[in-house]
PDB file of C-alpha atoms in Angstrom:
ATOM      1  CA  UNK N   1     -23.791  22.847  77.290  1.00 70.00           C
ATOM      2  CA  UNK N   2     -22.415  22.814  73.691  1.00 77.00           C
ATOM      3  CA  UNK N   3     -25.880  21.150  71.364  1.00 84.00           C
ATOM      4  CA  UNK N   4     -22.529  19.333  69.529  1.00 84.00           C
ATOM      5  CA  UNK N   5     -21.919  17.659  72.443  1.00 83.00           C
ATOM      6  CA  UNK N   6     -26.096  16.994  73.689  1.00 87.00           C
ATOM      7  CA  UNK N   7     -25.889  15.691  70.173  1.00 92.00           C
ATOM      8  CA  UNK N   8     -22.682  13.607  69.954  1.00 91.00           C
ATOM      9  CA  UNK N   9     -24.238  12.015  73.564  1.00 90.00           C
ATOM     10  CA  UNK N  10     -27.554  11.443  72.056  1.00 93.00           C
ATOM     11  CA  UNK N  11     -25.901   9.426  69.082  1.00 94.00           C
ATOM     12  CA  UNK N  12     -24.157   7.609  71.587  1.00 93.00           C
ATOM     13  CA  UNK N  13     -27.116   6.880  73.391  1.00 93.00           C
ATOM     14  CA  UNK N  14     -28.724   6.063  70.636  1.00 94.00           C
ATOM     15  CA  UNK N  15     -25.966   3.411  69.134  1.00 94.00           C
ATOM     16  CA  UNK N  16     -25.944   2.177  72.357  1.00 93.00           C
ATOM     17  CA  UNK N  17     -29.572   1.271  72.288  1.00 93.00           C
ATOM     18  CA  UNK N  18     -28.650  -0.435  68.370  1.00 93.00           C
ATOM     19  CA  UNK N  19     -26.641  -2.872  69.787  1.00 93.00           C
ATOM     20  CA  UNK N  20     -28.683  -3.736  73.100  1.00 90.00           C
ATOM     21  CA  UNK N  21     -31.512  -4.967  70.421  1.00 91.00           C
ATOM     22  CA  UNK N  22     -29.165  -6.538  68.202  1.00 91.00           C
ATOM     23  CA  UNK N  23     -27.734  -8.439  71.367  1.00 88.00           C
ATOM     24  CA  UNK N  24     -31.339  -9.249  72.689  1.00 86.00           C
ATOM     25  CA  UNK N  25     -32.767  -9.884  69.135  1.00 85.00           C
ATOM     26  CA  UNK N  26     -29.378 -12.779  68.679  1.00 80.00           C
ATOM     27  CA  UNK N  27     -29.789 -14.226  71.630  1.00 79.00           C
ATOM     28  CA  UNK N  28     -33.554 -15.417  70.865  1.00 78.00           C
ATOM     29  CA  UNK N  29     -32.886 -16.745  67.251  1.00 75.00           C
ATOM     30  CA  UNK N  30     -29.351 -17.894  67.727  1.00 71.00           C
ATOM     31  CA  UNK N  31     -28.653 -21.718  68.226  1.00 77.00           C
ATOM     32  CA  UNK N  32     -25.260 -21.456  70.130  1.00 79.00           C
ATOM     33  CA  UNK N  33     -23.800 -24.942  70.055  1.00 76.00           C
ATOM     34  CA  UNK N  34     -20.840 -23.965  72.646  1.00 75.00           C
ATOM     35  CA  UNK N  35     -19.321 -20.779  74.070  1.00 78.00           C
ATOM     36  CA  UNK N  36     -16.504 -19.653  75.909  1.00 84.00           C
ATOM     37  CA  UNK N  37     -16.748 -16.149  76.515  1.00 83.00           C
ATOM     38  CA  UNK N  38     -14.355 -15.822  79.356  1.00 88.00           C
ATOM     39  CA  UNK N  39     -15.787 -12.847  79.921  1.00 90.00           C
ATOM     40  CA  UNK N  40     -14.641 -10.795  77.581  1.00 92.00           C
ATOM     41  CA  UNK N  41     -18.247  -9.039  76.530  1.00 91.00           C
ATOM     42  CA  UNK N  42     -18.319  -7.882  80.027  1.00 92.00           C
ATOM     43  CA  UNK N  43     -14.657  -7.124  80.043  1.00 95.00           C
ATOM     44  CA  UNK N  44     -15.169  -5.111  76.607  1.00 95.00           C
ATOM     45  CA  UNK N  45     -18.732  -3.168  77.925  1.00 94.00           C
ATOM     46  CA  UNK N  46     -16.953  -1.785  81.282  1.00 96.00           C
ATOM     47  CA  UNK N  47     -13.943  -0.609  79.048  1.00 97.00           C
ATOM     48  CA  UNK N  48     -16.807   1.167  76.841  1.00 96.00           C
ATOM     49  CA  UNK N  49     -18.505   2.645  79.682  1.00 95.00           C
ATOM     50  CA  UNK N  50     -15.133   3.901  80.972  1.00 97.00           C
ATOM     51  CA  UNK N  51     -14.113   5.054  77.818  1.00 96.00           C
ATOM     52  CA  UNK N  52     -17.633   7.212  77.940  1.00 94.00           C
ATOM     53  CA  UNK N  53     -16.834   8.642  81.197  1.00 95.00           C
ATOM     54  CA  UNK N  54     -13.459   9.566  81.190  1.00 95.00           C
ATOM     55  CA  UNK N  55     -13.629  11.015  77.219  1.00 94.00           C
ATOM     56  CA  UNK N  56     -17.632  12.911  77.818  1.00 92.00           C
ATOM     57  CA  UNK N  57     -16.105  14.241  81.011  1.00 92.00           C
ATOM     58  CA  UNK N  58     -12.897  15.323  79.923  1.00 93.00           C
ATOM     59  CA  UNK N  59     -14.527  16.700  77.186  1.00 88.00           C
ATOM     60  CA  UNK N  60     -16.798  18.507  78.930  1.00 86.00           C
ATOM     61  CA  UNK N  61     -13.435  21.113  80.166  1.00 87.00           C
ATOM     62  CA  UNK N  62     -11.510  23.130  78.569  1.00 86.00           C
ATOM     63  CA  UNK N  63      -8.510  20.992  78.839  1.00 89.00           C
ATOM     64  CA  UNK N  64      -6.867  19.909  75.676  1.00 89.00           C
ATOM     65  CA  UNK N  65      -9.875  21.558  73.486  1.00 87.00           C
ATOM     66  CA  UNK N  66      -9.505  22.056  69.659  1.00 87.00           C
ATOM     67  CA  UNK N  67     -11.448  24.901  69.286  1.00 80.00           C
ATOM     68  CA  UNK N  68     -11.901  24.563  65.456  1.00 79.00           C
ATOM     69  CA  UNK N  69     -14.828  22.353  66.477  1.00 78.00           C
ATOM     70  CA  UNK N  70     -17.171  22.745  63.453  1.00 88.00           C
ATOM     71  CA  UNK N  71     -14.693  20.852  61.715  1.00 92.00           C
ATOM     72  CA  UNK N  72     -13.863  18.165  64.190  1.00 93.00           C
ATOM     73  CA  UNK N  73     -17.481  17.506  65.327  1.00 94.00           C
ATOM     74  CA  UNK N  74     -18.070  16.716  61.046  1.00 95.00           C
ATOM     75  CA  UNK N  75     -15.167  14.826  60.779  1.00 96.00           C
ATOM     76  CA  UNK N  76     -16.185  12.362  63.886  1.00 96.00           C
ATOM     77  CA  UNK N  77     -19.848  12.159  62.842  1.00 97.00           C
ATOM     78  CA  UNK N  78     -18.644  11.480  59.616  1.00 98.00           C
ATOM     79  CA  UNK N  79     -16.279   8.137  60.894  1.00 98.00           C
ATOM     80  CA  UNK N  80     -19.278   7.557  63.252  1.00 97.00           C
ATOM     81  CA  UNK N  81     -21.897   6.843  60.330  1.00 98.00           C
ATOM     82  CA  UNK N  82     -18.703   5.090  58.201  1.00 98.00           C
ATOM     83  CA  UNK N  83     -18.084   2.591  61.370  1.00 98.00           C
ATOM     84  CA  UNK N  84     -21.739   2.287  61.450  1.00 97.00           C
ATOM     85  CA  UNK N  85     -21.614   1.083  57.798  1.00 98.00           C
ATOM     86  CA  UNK N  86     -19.050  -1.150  57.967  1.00 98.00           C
ATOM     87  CA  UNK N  87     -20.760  -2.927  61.662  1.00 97.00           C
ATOM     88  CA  UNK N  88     -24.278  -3.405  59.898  1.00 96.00           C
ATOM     89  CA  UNK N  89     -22.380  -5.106  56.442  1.00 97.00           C
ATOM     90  CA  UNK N  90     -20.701  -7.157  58.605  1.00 96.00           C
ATOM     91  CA  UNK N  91     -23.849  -8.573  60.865  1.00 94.00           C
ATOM     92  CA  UNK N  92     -25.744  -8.868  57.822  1.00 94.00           C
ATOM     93  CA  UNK N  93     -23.270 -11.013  56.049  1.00 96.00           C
ATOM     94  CA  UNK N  94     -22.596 -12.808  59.214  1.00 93.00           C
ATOM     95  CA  UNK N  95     -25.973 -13.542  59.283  1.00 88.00           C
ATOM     96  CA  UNK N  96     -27.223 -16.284  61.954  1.00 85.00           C
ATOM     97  CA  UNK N  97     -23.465 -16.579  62.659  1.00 88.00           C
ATOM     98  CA  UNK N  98     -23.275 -13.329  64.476  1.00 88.00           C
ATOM     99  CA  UNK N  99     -23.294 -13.798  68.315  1.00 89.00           C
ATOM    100  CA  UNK N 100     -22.590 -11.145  71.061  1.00 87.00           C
ATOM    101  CA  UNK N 101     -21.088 -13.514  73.082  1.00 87.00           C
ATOM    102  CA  UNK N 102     -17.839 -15.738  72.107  1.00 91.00           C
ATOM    103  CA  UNK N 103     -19.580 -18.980  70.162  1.00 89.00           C
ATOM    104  CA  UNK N 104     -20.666 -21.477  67.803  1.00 85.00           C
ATOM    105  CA  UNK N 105     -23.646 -21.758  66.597  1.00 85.00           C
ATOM    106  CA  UNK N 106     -25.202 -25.427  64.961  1.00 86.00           C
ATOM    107  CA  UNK N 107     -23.689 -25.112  61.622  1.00 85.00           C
ATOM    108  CA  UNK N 108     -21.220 -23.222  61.826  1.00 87.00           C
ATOM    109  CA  UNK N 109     -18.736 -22.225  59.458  1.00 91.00           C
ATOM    110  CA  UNK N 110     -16.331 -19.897  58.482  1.00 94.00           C
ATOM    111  CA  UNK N 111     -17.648 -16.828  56.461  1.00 95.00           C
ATOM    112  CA  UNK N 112     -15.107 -15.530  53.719  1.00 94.00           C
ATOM    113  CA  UNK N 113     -17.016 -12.878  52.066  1.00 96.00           C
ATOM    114  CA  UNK N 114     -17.566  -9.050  51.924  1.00 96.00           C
ATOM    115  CA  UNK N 115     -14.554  -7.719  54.375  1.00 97.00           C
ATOM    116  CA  UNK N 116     -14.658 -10.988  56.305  1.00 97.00           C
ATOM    117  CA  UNK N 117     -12.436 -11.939  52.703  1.00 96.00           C
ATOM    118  CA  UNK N 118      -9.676  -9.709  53.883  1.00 96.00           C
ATOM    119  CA  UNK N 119     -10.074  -9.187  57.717  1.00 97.00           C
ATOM    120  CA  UNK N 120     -11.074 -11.508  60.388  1.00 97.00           C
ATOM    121  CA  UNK N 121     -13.117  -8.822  62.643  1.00 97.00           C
ATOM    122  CA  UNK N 122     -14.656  -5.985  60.663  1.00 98.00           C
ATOM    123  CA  UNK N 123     -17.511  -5.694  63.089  1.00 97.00           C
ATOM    124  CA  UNK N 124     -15.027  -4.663  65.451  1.00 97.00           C
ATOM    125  CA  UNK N 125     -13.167  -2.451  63.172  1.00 98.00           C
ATOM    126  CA  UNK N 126     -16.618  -1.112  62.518  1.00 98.00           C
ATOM    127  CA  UNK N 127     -17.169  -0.282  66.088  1.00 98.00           C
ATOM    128  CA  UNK N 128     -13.335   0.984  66.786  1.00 98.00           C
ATOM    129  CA  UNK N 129     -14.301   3.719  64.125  1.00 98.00           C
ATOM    130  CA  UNK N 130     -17.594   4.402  65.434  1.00 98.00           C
ATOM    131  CA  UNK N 131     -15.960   5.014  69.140  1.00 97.00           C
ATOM    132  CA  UNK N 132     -13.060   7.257  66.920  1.00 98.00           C
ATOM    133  CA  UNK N 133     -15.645   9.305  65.566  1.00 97.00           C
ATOM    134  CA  UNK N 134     -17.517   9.629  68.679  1.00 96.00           C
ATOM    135  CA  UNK N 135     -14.741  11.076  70.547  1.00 95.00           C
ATOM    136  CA  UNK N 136     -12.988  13.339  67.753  1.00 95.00           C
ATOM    137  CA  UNK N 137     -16.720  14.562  67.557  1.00 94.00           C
ATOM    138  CA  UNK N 138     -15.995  16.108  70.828  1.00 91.00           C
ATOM    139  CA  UNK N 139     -12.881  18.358  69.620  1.00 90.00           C
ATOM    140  CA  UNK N 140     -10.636  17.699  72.476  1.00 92.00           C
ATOM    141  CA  UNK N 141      -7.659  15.644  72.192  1.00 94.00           C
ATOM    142  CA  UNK N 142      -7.508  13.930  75.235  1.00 96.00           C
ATOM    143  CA  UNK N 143     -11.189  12.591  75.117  1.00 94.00           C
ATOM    144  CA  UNK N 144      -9.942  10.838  72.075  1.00 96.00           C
ATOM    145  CA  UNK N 145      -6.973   9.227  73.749  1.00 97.00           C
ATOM    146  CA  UNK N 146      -9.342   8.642  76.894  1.00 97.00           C
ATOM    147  CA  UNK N 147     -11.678   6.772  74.447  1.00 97.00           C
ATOM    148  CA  UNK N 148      -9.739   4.953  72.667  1.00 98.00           C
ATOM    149  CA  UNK N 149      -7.105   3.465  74.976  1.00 98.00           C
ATOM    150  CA  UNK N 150      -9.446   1.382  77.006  1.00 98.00           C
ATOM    151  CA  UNK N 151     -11.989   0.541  73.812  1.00 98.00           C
ATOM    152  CA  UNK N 152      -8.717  -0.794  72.288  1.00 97.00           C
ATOM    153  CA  UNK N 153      -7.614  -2.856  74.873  1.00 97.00           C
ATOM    154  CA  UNK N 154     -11.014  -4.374  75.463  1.00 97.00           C
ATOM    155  CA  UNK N 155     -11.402  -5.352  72.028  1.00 97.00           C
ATOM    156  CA  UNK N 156      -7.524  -6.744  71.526  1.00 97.00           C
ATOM    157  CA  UNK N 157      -8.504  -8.778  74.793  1.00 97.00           C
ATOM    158  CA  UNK N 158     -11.824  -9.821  73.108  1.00 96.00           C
ATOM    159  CA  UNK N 159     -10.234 -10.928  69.605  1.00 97.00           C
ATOM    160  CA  UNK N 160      -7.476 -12.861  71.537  1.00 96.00           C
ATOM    161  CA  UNK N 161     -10.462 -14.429  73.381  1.00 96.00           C
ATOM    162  CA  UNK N 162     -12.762 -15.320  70.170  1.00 95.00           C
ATOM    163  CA  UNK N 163      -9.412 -16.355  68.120  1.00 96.00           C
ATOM    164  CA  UNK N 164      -8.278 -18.775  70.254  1.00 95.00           C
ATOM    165  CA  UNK N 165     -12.187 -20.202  70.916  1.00 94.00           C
ATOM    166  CA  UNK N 166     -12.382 -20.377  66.774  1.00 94.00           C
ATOM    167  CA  UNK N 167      -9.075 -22.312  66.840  1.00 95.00           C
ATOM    168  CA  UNK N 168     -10.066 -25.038  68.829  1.00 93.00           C
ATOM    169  CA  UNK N 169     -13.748 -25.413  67.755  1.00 92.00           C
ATOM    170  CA  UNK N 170     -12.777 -25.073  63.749  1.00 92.00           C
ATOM    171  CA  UNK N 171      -9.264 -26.029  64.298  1.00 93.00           C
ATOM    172  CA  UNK N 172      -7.553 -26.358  60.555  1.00 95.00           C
ATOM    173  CA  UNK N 173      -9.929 -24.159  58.647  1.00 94.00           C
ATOM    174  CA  UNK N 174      -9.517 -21.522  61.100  1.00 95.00           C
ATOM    175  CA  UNK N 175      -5.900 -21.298  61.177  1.00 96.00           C
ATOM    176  CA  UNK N 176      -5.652 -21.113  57.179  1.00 96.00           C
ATOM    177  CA  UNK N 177      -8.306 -18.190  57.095  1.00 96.00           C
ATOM    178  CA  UNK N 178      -5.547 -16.732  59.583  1.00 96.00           C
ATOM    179  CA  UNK N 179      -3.131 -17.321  57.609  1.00 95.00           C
ATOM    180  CA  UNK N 180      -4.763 -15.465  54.298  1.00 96.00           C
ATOM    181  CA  UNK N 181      -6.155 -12.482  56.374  1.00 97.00           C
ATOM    182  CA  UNK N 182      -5.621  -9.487  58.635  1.00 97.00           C
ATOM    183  CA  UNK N 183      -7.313  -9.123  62.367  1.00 96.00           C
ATOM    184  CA  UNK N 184      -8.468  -5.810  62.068  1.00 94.00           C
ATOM    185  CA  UNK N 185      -6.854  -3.887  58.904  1.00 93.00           C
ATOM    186  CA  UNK N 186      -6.399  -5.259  55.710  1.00 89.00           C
ATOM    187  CA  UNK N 187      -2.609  -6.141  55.203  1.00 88.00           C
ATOM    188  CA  UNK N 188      -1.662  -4.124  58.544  1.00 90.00           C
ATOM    189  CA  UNK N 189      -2.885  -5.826  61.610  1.00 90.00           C
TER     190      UNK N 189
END
């Protein structure tokens, strides 16, 4: 096997095992007030795992390679460490906000600075380019669209979830920080 692709599996292993702490290290100091998850965390991991399969073993043929892999495998480790960037600024300025699961926490309110000024979810956006750069690291076209087609979906399903559980717990305030930002891209989407 390719060491680009032992090494694109060991960063993914390796993020992986990030964000299992950073879940188990929340869930110990956070003081969740109410939740409604509906499951989307679990709807959003299987997604991720199947995005994993399908794109590592898709990847792992010859079937739509790039073979100008040097350049691809830079290019997605590159957007891998950006997406990590942009995920850790956005926990940190979160702070004891920032829950794995759908809630609110006893104090809650709404956080409206660094990119949560323009965009309502740039720990996802942080993750969407992490999985990007994961698969492009590969150098085969379709384990990019086998990636990112169920990642996507599981994190549109999981902002529709968290939006609508923001509405009714913060009600006004919530809908005019909708109002004056983006979901995922500044002044796109």
């Amino acid at each position: 096997m390719d060491p680009k692709i032992i090494f694109t599996i060991a960063v993914s292993y390796l993020y992986g095992f990030f964000e299992l702490f950073m879940n188990f290290r929340q869930r110990i100091k956070s003081k969740v007030t109410s939740s409604s998850d509906k499951s989307s965390l679990w709807w959003l991991y299987g997604l991720i795992t199947l995005g994993y399969a399908l794109s590592f073993s898709i990847g792992a043929t010859k079937i739509g390679r790039i073979y100008d892999w040097n350049t691809f495998f830079a290019i997605g480790m590159a957007l891998f460490v950006i997406g990590l960037i942009i995920r850790i600024y956005s926990l940190l300025t979160l702070k004891h906000y920032f829950t794995y699961f759908v809630a609110k926490v006893e104090g809650h309110k709404i956080i409206q600075t660094g990119f949560y000024k323009f965009i309502r979810h740039p720990g996802y956006l942080g993750q969407l380019i992490i999985f990007t750069g994961i698969s492009i690291s590969i150098s085969n076209w379709l384990s990019v669209l086998a990636m990112m087609i169920p990642v996507t979906l599981g994190y549109l399903y999981r902002i529709k979830v968290e939006e609508g559980f923001m509405l009714e717990q913060l009600g006004e305030d919530y809908l005019n920080y909708q109002k004056r930002t983006k979901r995922l891209i500044p002044i796109i989407y």
